[in-house]
């Protein structure tokens, strides 16, 4: 396995965030090993055994490579099963510019979209050249759903081999604004109902799938414009169509999105101030100043 290169000292105010989706959500020891490779740059880990998927939120440009190295080493896509669509053991690696404009005016840093795009392109080339894992780009070129539909069919990788890596598959590498990953579990376990609801609520601001998760079903969403349509909005909308058992925030949420919502509803919506990007960045800076370690997983 190739090295990810020299590891510079973590920056107190990083300029790029990445929300890495790996195809492992059941083996806590393996997830912990992969997450630990990010060191102090790890902000959050969210795992789901039904999806067999974990979402690792990190900052900087070193951590995504370190996580990818370990995941490619430890995971095998041919042994994977789970509710969520995937093309690789490191399935999705989006790069997000951190800064006031990107996060609703509340975050430190000042990365532009150009910086995040440069980080994306450099990572995709690195994965192809060092790991022989093909990379598909998304962002200005195409959406992530378009990428999933066309990968290795109507769409060839932007970098790397034209066939999937035998155990690692491929990686979708993107650049995007902050979004909110959000699941609503329905009381009724009928999968067709979840799928109909997902189809009905899709819009320019909401991407949605109806998925079976064990004996239950959920509407799994990416709120791609959460300042327009946020967790409270989709919870209210779905609740009009079917009883909602519970809500689940996947990863972190921008503080500006949380600020739009009545605090009395945060618990119902699975939201909290300590699960904002800004709070985790502040905690990370404090740990670095104090010489502390990394965050735990949920």
PDB file of C-alpha atoms in Angstrom:
ATOM      1  CA  UNK A   1       0.000   0.000   0.000  1.00  0.00           C
ATOM      2  CA  UNK A   2       1.315   3.401  -0.965  1.00  0.00           C
ATOM      3  CA  UNK A   3       1.849   6.146   1.580  1.00  0.00           C
ATOM      4  CA  UNK A   4      -0.488   9.119   1.626  1.00  0.00           C
ATOM      5  CA  UNK A   5       2.557  11.362   1.773  1.00  0.00           C
ATOM      6  CA  UNK A   6       3.933  13.593   4.496  1.00  0.00           C
ATOM      7  CA  UNK A   7       1.481  14.519   7.243  1.00  0.00           C
ATOM      8  CA  UNK A   8       1.652  18.248   8.004  1.00  0.00           C
ATOM      9  CA  UNK A   9       0.574  19.642  11.346  1.00  0.00           C
ATOM     10  CA  UNK A  10      -3.232  20.033  11.485  1.00  0.00           C
ATOM     11  CA  UNK A  11      -4.440  23.576  10.906  1.00  0.00           C
ATOM     12  CA  UNK A  12      -6.441  25.213  13.685  1.00  0.00           C
ATOM     13  CA  UNK A  13      -8.753  26.720  11.062  1.00  0.00           C
ATOM     14  CA  UNK A  14      -8.983  24.252   8.148  1.00  0.00           C
ATOM     15  CA  UNK A  15     -10.452  25.427   4.877  1.00  0.00           C
ATOM     16  CA  UNK A  16     -11.894  22.222   3.396  1.00  0.00           C
ATOM     17  CA  UNK A  17     -14.277  19.662   4.888  1.00  0.00           C
ATOM     18  CA  UNK A  18     -14.932  16.166   3.542  1.00  0.00           C
ATOM     19  CA  UNK A  19     -17.803  13.827   4.403  1.00  0.00           C
ATOM     20  CA  UNK A  20     -16.503  10.380   3.489  1.00  0.00           C
ATOM     21  CA  UNK A  21     -18.953   7.503   3.030  1.00  0.00           C
ATOM     22  CA  UNK A  22     -17.405   4.053   3.474  1.00  0.00           C
ATOM     23  CA  UNK A  23     -19.085   0.704   2.871  1.00  0.00           C
ATOM     24  CA  UNK A  24     -18.796  -0.651   6.421  1.00  0.00           C
ATOM     25  CA  UNK A  25     -21.303  -0.078   9.192  1.00  0.00           C
ATOM     26  CA  UNK A  26     -21.305  -3.290  11.207  1.00  0.00           C
ATOM     27  CA  UNK A  27     -17.798  -4.066  12.447  1.00  0.00           C
ATOM     28  CA  UNK A  28     -17.109  -1.403  15.038  1.00  0.00           C
ATOM     29  CA  UNK A  29     -13.447  -2.361  15.395  1.00  0.00           C
ATOM     30  CA  UNK A  30     -12.812  -1.938  11.675  1.00  0.00           C
ATOM     31  CA  UNK A  31     -14.703   1.363  11.592  1.00  0.00           C
ATOM     32  CA  UNK A  32     -12.683   2.640  14.558  1.00  0.00           C
ATOM     33  CA  UNK A  33      -9.395   1.660  12.907  1.00  0.00           C
ATOM     34  CA  UNK A  34     -10.298   3.454   9.689  1.00  0.00           C
ATOM     35  CA  UNK A  35     -11.580   6.537  11.526  1.00  0.00           C
ATOM     36  CA  UNK A  36      -8.474   6.749  13.723  1.00  0.00           C
ATOM     37  CA  UNK A  37      -6.315   7.230  10.641  1.00  0.00           C
ATOM     38  CA  UNK A  38      -7.713  10.782  10.378  1.00  0.00           C
ATOM     39  CA  UNK A  39      -6.245  11.718  13.763  1.00  0.00           C
ATOM     40  CA  UNK A  40      -7.217  15.148  15.050  1.00  0.00           C
ATOM     41  CA  UNK A  41      -8.921  15.994  11.754  1.00  0.00           C
ATOM     42  CA  UNK A  42     -11.856  13.672  12.520  1.00  0.00           C
ATOM     43  CA  UNK A  43     -15.010  15.585  13.502  1.00  0.00           C
ATOM     44  CA  UNK A  44     -17.688  12.884  13.548  1.00  0.00           C
ATOM     45  CA  UNK A  45     -18.455   9.234  12.794  1.00  0.00           C
ATOM     46  CA  UNK A  46     -21.972   7.987  12.083  1.00  0.00           C
ATOM     47  CA  UNK A  47     -22.572   4.281  11.360  1.00  0.00           C
ATOM     48  CA  UNK A  48     -25.642   2.281  10.329  1.00  0.00           C
ATOM     49  CA  UNK A  49     -25.642  -1.509  10.405  1.00  0.00           C
ATOM     50  CA  UNK A  50     -28.644  -1.751   8.069  1.00  0.00           C
ATOM     51  CA  UNK A  51     -27.048   0.453   5.432  1.00  0.00           C
ATOM     52  CA  UNK A  52     -23.707  -1.197   6.297  1.00  0.00           C
ATOM     53  CA  UNK A  53     -22.235   2.232   5.838  1.00  0.00           C
ATOM     54  CA  UNK A  54     -20.380   4.829   7.885  1.00  0.00           C
ATOM     55  CA  UNK A  55     -20.094   8.559   7.351  1.00  0.00           C
ATOM     56  CA  UNK A  56     -16.822  10.096   8.521  1.00  0.00           C
ATOM     57  CA  UNK A  57     -16.696  13.889   8.689  1.00  0.00           C
ATOM     58  CA  UNK A  58     -13.152  15.241   8.503  1.00  0.00           C
ATOM     59  CA  UNK A  59     -11.348  18.478   7.722  1.00  0.00           C
ATOM     60  CA  UNK A  60      -8.248  19.168   5.686  1.00  0.00           C
ATOM     61  CA  UNK A  61      -6.829  17.410   2.648  1.00  0.00           C
ATOM     62  CA  UNK A  62      -4.675  14.795   4.416  1.00  0.00           C
ATOM     63  CA  UNK A  63      -7.428  12.945   6.301  1.00  0.00           C
ATOM     64  CA  UNK A  64      -9.416  11.797   3.222  1.00  0.00           C
ATOM     65  CA  UNK A  65      -6.320  10.108   1.832  1.00  0.00           C
ATOM     66  CA  UNK A  66      -5.459   8.462   5.143  1.00  0.00           C
ATOM     67  CA  UNK A  67      -8.998   7.127   5.529  1.00  0.00           C
ATOM     68  CA  UNK A  68      -9.070   5.890   1.944  1.00  0.00           C
ATOM     69  CA  UNK A  69      -5.758   4.063   2.347  1.00  0.00           C
ATOM     70  CA  UNK A  70      -7.038   2.170   5.389  1.00  0.00           C
ATOM     71  CA  UNK A  71     -10.456   1.459   3.899  1.00  0.00           C
ATOM     72  CA  UNK A  72      -8.999   0.046   0.684  1.00  0.00           C
ATOM     73  CA  UNK A  73      -6.659  -2.074   2.784  1.00  0.00           C
ATOM     74  CA  UNK A  74      -9.331  -3.430   5.150  1.00  0.00           C
ATOM     75  CA  UNK A  75     -12.577  -3.603   3.153  1.00  0.00           C
ATOM     76  CA  UNK A  76     -13.708  -5.818   0.279  1.00  0.00           C
ATOM     77  CA  UNK A  77     -16.670  -4.761  -1.834  1.00  0.00           C
ATOM     78  CA  UNK A  78     -17.275  -8.348  -2.981  1.00  0.00           C
ATOM     79  CA  UNK A  79     -18.205  -9.255   0.615  1.00  0.00           C
ATOM     80  CA  UNK A  80     -20.470  -6.246   1.119  1.00  0.00           C
ATOM     81  CA  UNK A  81     -24.244  -6.171   1.519  1.00  0.00           C
ATOM     82  CA  UNK A  82     -26.422  -3.310   2.703  1.00  0.00           C
ATOM     83  CA  UNK A  83     -29.467  -1.188   1.972  1.00  0.00           C
ATOM     84  CA  UNK A  84     -27.601   1.803   0.528  1.00  0.00           C
ATOM     85  CA  UNK A  85     -26.414   1.982  -3.110  1.00  0.00           C
ATOM     86  CA  UNK A  86     -22.607   1.989  -3.487  1.00  0.00           C
ATOM     87  CA  UNK A  87     -19.891   1.752  -6.121  1.00  0.00           C
ATOM     88  CA  UNK A  88     -16.900   1.262  -3.832  1.00  0.00           C
ATOM     89  CA  UNK A  89     -15.581   0.554  -0.353  1.00  0.00           C
ATOM     90  CA  UNK A  90     -14.878   4.281  -0.242  1.00  0.00           C
ATOM     91  CA  UNK A  91     -18.102   5.161  -1.969  1.00  0.00           C
ATOM     92  CA  UNK A  92     -18.365   8.949  -1.867  1.00  0.00           C
ATOM     93  CA  UNK A  93     -15.772  11.610  -1.042  1.00  0.00           C
ATOM     94  CA  UNK A  94     -17.204  15.138  -1.361  1.00  0.00           C
ATOM     95  CA  UNK A  95     -15.082  18.220  -0.682  1.00  0.00           C
ATOM     96  CA  UNK A  96     -16.833  21.246   0.822  1.00  0.00           C
ATOM     97  CA  UNK A  97     -15.376  24.729   1.194  1.00  0.00           C
ATOM     98  CA  UNK A  98     -15.438  25.962   4.778  1.00  0.00           C
ATOM     99  CA  UNK A  99     -16.050  29.655   5.284  1.00  0.00           C
ATOM    100  CA  UNK A 100     -18.629  32.235   6.216  1.00  0.00           C
ATOM    101  CA  UNK A 101     -20.507  32.201   2.932  1.00  0.00           C
ATOM    102  CA  UNK A 102     -20.470  28.411   2.649  1.00  0.00           C
ATOM    103  CA  UNK A 103     -21.830  27.798   6.142  1.00  0.00           C
ATOM    104  CA  UNK A 104     -24.323  30.599   6.413  1.00  0.00           C
ATOM    105  CA  UNK A 105     -21.901  33.210   7.694  1.00  0.00           C
ATOM    106  CA  UNK A 106     -20.978  31.437  10.922  1.00  0.00           C
ATOM    107  CA  UNK A 107     -17.789  29.483  10.296  1.00  0.00           C
ATOM    108  CA  UNK A 108     -14.105  30.380  10.315  1.00  0.00           C
ATOM    109  CA  UNK A 109     -11.883  30.027   7.300  1.00  0.00           C
ATOM    110  CA  UNK A 110     -12.200  31.390   3.811  1.00  0.00           C
ATOM    111  CA  UNK A 111     -11.888  28.645   1.229  1.00  0.00           C
ATOM    112  CA  UNK A 112     -13.479  29.323  -2.109  1.00  0.00           C
ATOM    113  CA  UNK A 113     -15.223  26.759  -4.264  1.00  0.00           C
ATOM    114  CA  UNK A 114     -12.068  26.759  -6.381  1.00  0.00           C
ATOM    115  CA  UNK A 115     -10.018  25.493  -3.425  1.00  0.00           C
ATOM    116  CA  UNK A 116     -12.477  22.677  -2.756  1.00  0.00           C
ATOM    117  CA  UNK A 117     -12.538  21.759  -6.433  1.00  0.00           C
ATOM    118  CA  UNK A 118      -8.738  21.671  -6.548  1.00  0.00           C
ATOM    119  CA  UNK A 119      -8.753  19.370  -3.502  1.00  0.00           C
ATOM    120  CA  UNK A 120     -11.291  17.123  -5.213  1.00  0.00           C
ATOM    121  CA  UNK A 121      -9.290  16.874  -8.419  1.00  0.00           C
ATOM    122  CA  UNK A 122      -6.031  16.202  -6.583  1.00  0.00           C
ATOM    123  CA  UNK A 123      -7.651  13.453  -4.500  1.00  0.00           C
ATOM    124  CA  UNK A 124      -9.197  11.774  -7.558  1.00  0.00           C
ATOM    125  CA  UNK A 125      -5.852  11.719  -9.364  1.00  0.00           C
ATOM    126  CA  UNK A 126      -4.110  10.396  -6.244  1.00  0.00           C
ATOM    127  CA  UNK A 127      -6.613   7.536  -5.783  1.00  0.00           C
ATOM    128  CA  UNK A 128      -6.212   6.519  -9.419  1.00  0.00           C
ATOM    129  CA  UNK A 129      -2.425   6.787  -9.560  1.00  0.00           C
ATOM    130  CA  UNK A 130      -1.487   5.471  -6.110  1.00  0.00           C
ATOM    131  CA  UNK A 131      -4.259   2.951  -5.421  1.00  0.00           C
ATOM    132  CA  UNK A 132      -5.435   2.043  -8.945  1.00  0.00           C
ATOM    133  CA  UNK A 133      -8.988   2.848  -7.850  1.00  0.00           C
ATOM    134  CA  UNK A 134     -10.992   4.582 -10.595  1.00  0.00           C
ATOM    135  CA  UNK A 135     -12.588   7.903  -9.684  1.00  0.00           C
ATOM    136  CA  UNK A 136     -15.750   9.474 -11.069  1.00  0.00           C
ATOM    137  CA  UNK A 137     -16.141  13.222 -10.564  1.00  0.00           C
ATOM    138  CA  UNK A 138     -19.361  14.971  -9.612  1.00  0.00           C
ATOM    139  CA  UNK A 139     -20.198  18.608  -9.039  1.00  0.00           C
ATOM    140  CA  UNK A 140     -20.261  20.975 -12.007  1.00  0.00           C
ATOM    141  CA  UNK A 141     -19.841  18.038 -14.394  1.00  0.00           C
ATOM    142  CA  UNK A 142     -22.769  15.913 -13.194  1.00  0.00           C
ATOM    143  CA  UNK A 143     -24.850  15.152 -10.115  1.00  0.00           C
ATOM    144  CA  UNK A 144     -24.173  12.218  -7.813  1.00  0.00           C
ATOM    145  CA  UNK A 145     -27.405  10.432  -8.880  1.00  0.00           C
ATOM    146  CA  UNK A 146     -26.365  10.826 -12.534  1.00  0.00           C
ATOM    147  CA  UNK A 147     -22.966   9.376 -11.668  1.00  0.00           C
ATOM    148  CA  UNK A 148     -24.512   6.357  -9.927  1.00  0.00           C
ATOM    149  CA  UNK A 149     -26.821   5.647 -12.847  1.00  0.00           C
ATOM    150  CA  UNK A 150     -24.059   5.801 -15.448  1.00  0.00           C
ATOM    151  CA  UNK A 151     -20.943   4.459 -13.712  1.00  0.00           C
ATOM    152  CA  UNK A 152     -19.133   1.889 -15.898  1.00  0.00           C
ATOM    153  CA  UNK A 153     -22.106   1.885 -18.274  1.00  0.00           C
ATOM    154  CA  UNK A 154     -22.680   5.153 -20.085  1.00  0.00           C
ATOM    155  CA  UNK A 155     -19.993   6.882 -18.013  1.00  0.00           C
ATOM    156  CA  UNK A 156     -16.292   6.021 -17.826  1.00  0.00           C
ATOM    157  CA  UNK A 157     -14.105   7.061 -14.878  1.00  0.00           C
ATOM    158  CA  UNK A 158     -12.551  10.517 -15.049  1.00  0.00           C
ATOM    159  CA  UNK A 159      -9.332   9.133 -13.568  1.00  0.00           C
ATOM    160  CA  UNK A 160      -7.857   5.661 -13.368  1.00  0.00           C
ATOM    161  CA  UNK A 161      -8.696   2.261 -14.850  1.00  0.00           C
ATOM    162  CA  UNK A 162     -11.830   1.800 -16.931  1.00  0.00           C
ATOM    163  CA  UNK A 163     -12.901  -1.203 -14.832  1.00  0.00           C
ATOM    164  CA  UNK A 164     -13.587  -1.348 -11.085  1.00  0.00           C
ATOM    165  CA  UNK A 165     -10.788  -2.237  -8.682  1.00  0.00           C
ATOM    166  CA  UNK A 166     -11.298  -5.950  -7.837  1.00  0.00           C
ATOM    167  CA  UNK A 167     -11.938  -5.349  -4.123  1.00  0.00           C
ATOM    168  CA  UNK A 168     -12.272  -1.565  -3.743  1.00  0.00           C
ATOM    169  CA  UNK A 169     -14.617  -0.821  -6.651  1.00  0.00           C
ATOM    170  CA  UNK A 170     -14.588   2.878  -7.526  1.00  0.00           C
ATOM    171  CA  UNK A 171     -14.929   6.247  -5.798  1.00  0.00           C
ATOM    172  CA  UNK A 172     -17.353   9.091  -6.463  1.00  0.00           C
ATOM    173  CA  UNK A 173     -15.320  12.234  -5.744  1.00  0.00           C
ATOM    174  CA  UNK A 174     -17.230  15.489  -5.620  1.00  0.00           C
ATOM    175  CA  UNK A 175     -17.324  19.140  -4.776  1.00  0.00           C
ATOM    176  CA  UNK A 176     -20.487  20.617  -3.305  1.00  0.00           C
ATOM    177  CA  UNK A 177     -21.917  23.093  -0.803  1.00  0.00           C
ATOM    178  CA  UNK A 178     -22.864  21.837   2.671  1.00  0.00           C
ATOM    179  CA  UNK A 179     -25.930  19.603   2.749  1.00  0.00           C
ATOM    180  CA  UNK A 180     -27.823  17.731   5.451  1.00  0.00           C
ATOM    181  CA  UNK A 181     -28.117  13.933   5.301  1.00  0.00           C
ATOM    182  CA  UNK A 182     -31.357  13.034   7.013  1.00  0.00           C
ATOM    183  CA  UNK A 183     -33.468   9.904   7.491  1.00  0.00           C
ATOM    184  CA  UNK A 184     -37.076   9.549   8.586  1.00  0.00           C
ATOM    185  CA  UNK A 185     -38.146   6.125   9.837  1.00  0.00           C
ATOM    186  CA  UNK A 186     -41.797   5.328   9.156  1.00  0.00           C
ATOM    187  CA  UNK A 187     -44.170   3.565  11.548  1.00  0.00           C
ATOM    188  CA  UNK A 188     -45.654   1.568   8.671  1.00  0.00           C
ATOM    189  CA  UNK A 189     -43.067  -1.001   7.454  1.00  0.00           C
ATOM    190  CA  UNK A 190     -44.386  -1.053   3.872  1.00  0.00           C
ATOM    191  CA  UNK A 191     -41.469  -0.443   1.488  1.00  0.00           C
ATOM    192  CA  UNK A 192     -43.727   0.687  -1.356  1.00  0.00           C
ATOM    193  CA  UNK A 193     -45.068   3.445   0.902  1.00  0.00           C
ATOM    194  CA  UNK A 194     -41.556   4.711   1.657  1.00  0.00           C
ATOM    195  CA  UNK A 195     -40.714   4.642  -2.041  1.00  0.00           C
ATOM    196  CA  UNK A 196     -43.874   6.533  -2.995  1.00  0.00           C
ATOM    197  CA  UNK A 197     -43.157   9.188  -0.384  1.00  0.00           C
ATOM    198  CA  UNK A 198     -39.550   9.505  -1.554  1.00  0.00           C
ATOM    199  CA  UNK A 199     -40.700   9.966  -5.133  1.00  0.00           C
ATOM    200  CA  UNK A 200     -43.298  12.525  -4.089  1.00  0.00           C
ATOM    201  CA  UNK A 201     -40.980  14.756  -2.050  1.00  0.00           C
ATOM    202  CA  UNK A 202     -38.050  14.895  -4.483  1.00  0.00           C
ATOM    203  CA  UNK A 203     -37.294  18.397  -5.655  1.00  0.00           C
ATOM    204  CA  UNK A 204     -34.438  20.714  -6.539  1.00  0.00           C
ATOM    205  CA  UNK A 205     -33.694  20.880  -2.796  1.00  0.00           C
ATOM    206  CA  UNK A 206     -34.371  17.270  -1.767  1.00  0.00           C
ATOM    207  CA  UNK A 207     -32.993  13.959  -2.985  1.00  0.00           C
ATOM    208  CA  UNK A 208     -34.801  10.971  -1.504  1.00  0.00           C
ATOM    209  CA  UNK A 209     -34.908   7.175  -1.550  1.00  0.00           C
ATOM    210  CA  UNK A 210     -37.287   4.745   0.128  1.00  0.00           C
ATOM    211  CA  UNK A 211     -35.222   1.975   1.726  1.00  0.00           C
ATOM    212  CA  UNK A 212     -35.834  -1.190   3.737  1.00  0.00           C
ATOM    213  CA  UNK A 213     -33.768  -1.179   6.946  1.00  0.00           C
ATOM    214  CA  UNK A 214     -34.176  -4.439   8.820  1.00  0.00           C
ATOM    215  CA  UNK A 215     -37.855  -4.857   9.662  1.00  0.00           C
ATOM    216  CA  UNK A 216     -38.518  -1.138   9.142  1.00  0.00           C
ATOM    217  CA  UNK A 217     -38.471   1.330   6.274  1.00  0.00           C
ATOM    218  CA  UNK A 218     -37.115   4.824   5.994  1.00  0.00           C
ATOM    219  CA  UNK A 219     -37.122   7.790   3.679  1.00  0.00           C
ATOM    220  CA  UNK A 220     -33.418   8.536   3.275  1.00  0.00           C
ATOM    221  CA  UNK A 221     -32.688  12.079   2.115  1.00  0.00           C
ATOM    222  CA  UNK A 222     -29.981  14.490   1.132  1.00  0.00           C
ATOM    223  CA  UNK A 223     -31.203  18.035   1.749  1.00  0.00           C
ATOM    224  CA  UNK A 224     -29.005  19.726  -0.815  1.00  0.00           C
ATOM    225  CA  UNK A 225     -30.290  23.240  -0.137  1.00  0.00           C
ATOM    226  CA  UNK A 226     -31.000  23.018   3.604  1.00  0.00           C
ATOM    227  CA  UNK A 227     -31.464  26.764   4.028  1.00  0.00           C
ATOM    228  CA  UNK A 228     -34.464  26.443   1.701  1.00  0.00           C
ATOM    229  CA  UNK A 229     -35.734  23.003   2.725  1.00  0.00           C
ATOM    230  CA  UNK A 230     -34.363  21.802   6.045  1.00  0.00           C
ATOM    231  CA  UNK A 231     -35.025  18.944   8.487  1.00  0.00           C
ATOM    232  CA  UNK A 232     -38.099  20.615   9.992  1.00  0.00           C
ATOM    233  CA  UNK A 233     -39.608  21.136   6.549  1.00  0.00           C
ATOM    234  CA  UNK A 234     -39.215  17.534   5.372  1.00  0.00           C
ATOM    235  CA  UNK A 235     -40.354  16.136   8.723  1.00  0.00           C
ATOM    236  CA  UNK A 236     -43.554  18.165   8.469  1.00  0.00           C
ATOM    237  CA  UNK A 237     -44.052  17.166   4.829  1.00  0.00           C
ATOM    238  CA  UNK A 238     -43.515  13.442   5.352  1.00  0.00           C
ATOM    239  CA  UNK A 239     -45.650  13.468   8.514  1.00  0.00           C
ATOM    240  CA  UNK A 240     -48.584  14.614   6.391  1.00  0.00           C
ATOM    241  CA  UNK A 241     -48.170  11.497   4.235  1.00  0.00           C
ATOM    242  CA  UNK A 242     -47.454   8.823   6.867  1.00  0.00           C
ATOM    243  CA  UNK A 243     -46.730   8.518  10.608  1.00  0.00           C
ATOM    244  CA  UNK A 244     -43.033   9.087  11.342  1.00  0.00           C
ATOM    245  CA  UNK A 245     -41.503   6.814  13.986  1.00  0.00           C
ATOM    246  CA  UNK A 246     -38.289   8.796  14.428  1.00  0.00           C
ATOM    247  CA  UNK A 247     -35.808  11.098  12.741  1.00  0.00           C
ATOM    248  CA  UNK A 248     -32.080  10.570  12.257  1.00  0.00           C
ATOM    249  CA  UNK A 249     -29.428  13.159  11.449  1.00  0.00           C
ATOM    250  CA  UNK A 250     -26.500  11.563   9.630  1.00  0.00           C
ATOM    251  CA  UNK A 251     -23.288  13.426  10.388  1.00  0.00           C
ATOM    252  CA  UNK A 252     -23.320  17.123  11.187  1.00  0.00           C
ATOM    253  CA  UNK A 253     -25.462  20.140  10.342  1.00  0.00           C
ATOM    254  CA  UNK A 254     -24.468  23.767   9.667  1.00  0.00           C
ATOM    255  CA  UNK A 255     -25.345  26.024  12.607  1.00  0.00           C
ATOM    256  CA  UNK A 256     -27.256  28.347  10.282  1.00  0.00           C
ATOM    257  CA  UNK A 257     -29.649  25.500   9.431  1.00  0.00           C
ATOM    258  CA  UNK A 258     -30.191  24.735  13.117  1.00  0.00           C
ATOM    259  CA  UNK A 259     -30.838  28.415  13.836  1.00  0.00           C
ATOM    260  CA  UNK A 260     -33.863  28.372  11.504  1.00  0.00           C
ATOM    261  CA  UNK A 261     -35.624  25.761  13.657  1.00  0.00           C
ATOM    262  CA  UNK A 262     -37.467  26.226  16.957  1.00  0.00           C
ATOM    263  CA  UNK A 263     -35.200  24.735  19.684  1.00  0.00           C
ATOM    264  CA  UNK A 264     -38.270  23.044  21.179  1.00  0.00           C
ATOM    265  CA  UNK A 265     -38.324  20.809  18.076  1.00  0.00           C
ATOM    266  CA  UNK A 266     -34.631  19.869  18.046  1.00  0.00           C
ATOM    267  CA  UNK A 267     -35.045  16.666  20.066  1.00  0.00           C
ATOM    268  CA  UNK A 268     -37.910  15.442  17.873  1.00  0.00           C
ATOM    269  CA  UNK A 269     -35.815  16.171  14.783  1.00  0.00           C
ATOM    270  CA  UNK A 270     -32.650  14.523  16.206  1.00  0.00           C
ATOM    271  CA  UNK A 271     -30.803  17.842  16.186  1.00  0.00           C
ATOM    272  CA  UNK A 272     -28.558  19.440  18.791  1.00  0.00           C
ATOM    273  CA  UNK A 273     -26.139  22.334  19.035  1.00  0.00           C
ATOM    274  CA  UNK A 274     -23.221  19.986  19.718  1.00  0.00           C
ATOM    275  CA  UNK A 275     -23.838  18.298  16.356  1.00  0.00           C
ATOM    276  CA  UNK A 276     -23.119  21.370  14.267  1.00  0.00           C
ATOM    277  CA  UNK A 277     -20.042  21.696  12.055  1.00  0.00           C
ATOM    278  CA  UNK A 278     -19.105  24.891  13.837  1.00  0.00           C
ATOM    279  CA  UNK A 279     -19.205  23.316  17.308  1.00  0.00           C
ATOM    280  CA  UNK A 280     -17.046  20.382  16.194  1.00  0.00           C
ATOM    281  CA  UNK A 281     -14.543  22.742  14.561  1.00  0.00           C
ATOM    282  CA  UNK A 282     -14.296  24.690  17.811  1.00  0.00           C
ATOM    283  CA  UNK A 283     -13.849  21.471  19.807  1.00  0.00           C
ATOM    284  CA  UNK A 284     -11.153  20.318  17.393  1.00  0.00           C
ATOM    285  CA  UNK A 285      -9.275  23.607  17.733  1.00  0.00           C
ATOM    286  CA  UNK A 286      -9.469  23.278  21.514  1.00  0.00           C
ATOM    287  CA  UNK A 287      -8.162  19.702  21.397  1.00  0.00           C
ATOM    288  CA  UNK A 288      -5.249  20.741  19.212  1.00  0.00           C
ATOM    289  CA  UNK A 289      -4.331  23.577  21.567  1.00  0.00           C
ATOM    290  CA  UNK A 290      -4.561  21.196  24.536  1.00  0.00           C
ATOM    291  CA  UNK A 291      -2.841  18.293  22.791  1.00  0.00           C
ATOM    292  CA  UNK A 292      -5.963  16.140  22.961  1.00  0.00           C
ATOM    293  CA  UNK A 293      -7.136  13.208  20.863  1.00  0.00           C
ATOM    294  CA  UNK A 294      -9.874  12.473  18.369  1.00  0.00           C
ATOM    295  CA  UNK A 295     -13.641  12.287  18.662  1.00  0.00           C
ATOM    296  CA  UNK A 296     -15.584   9.080  19.208  1.00  0.00           C
ATOM    297  CA  UNK A 297     -18.195   7.425  17.038  1.00  0.00           C
ATOM    298  CA  UNK A 298     -21.955   7.169  17.317  1.00  0.00           C
TER     299      UNK A 298
END
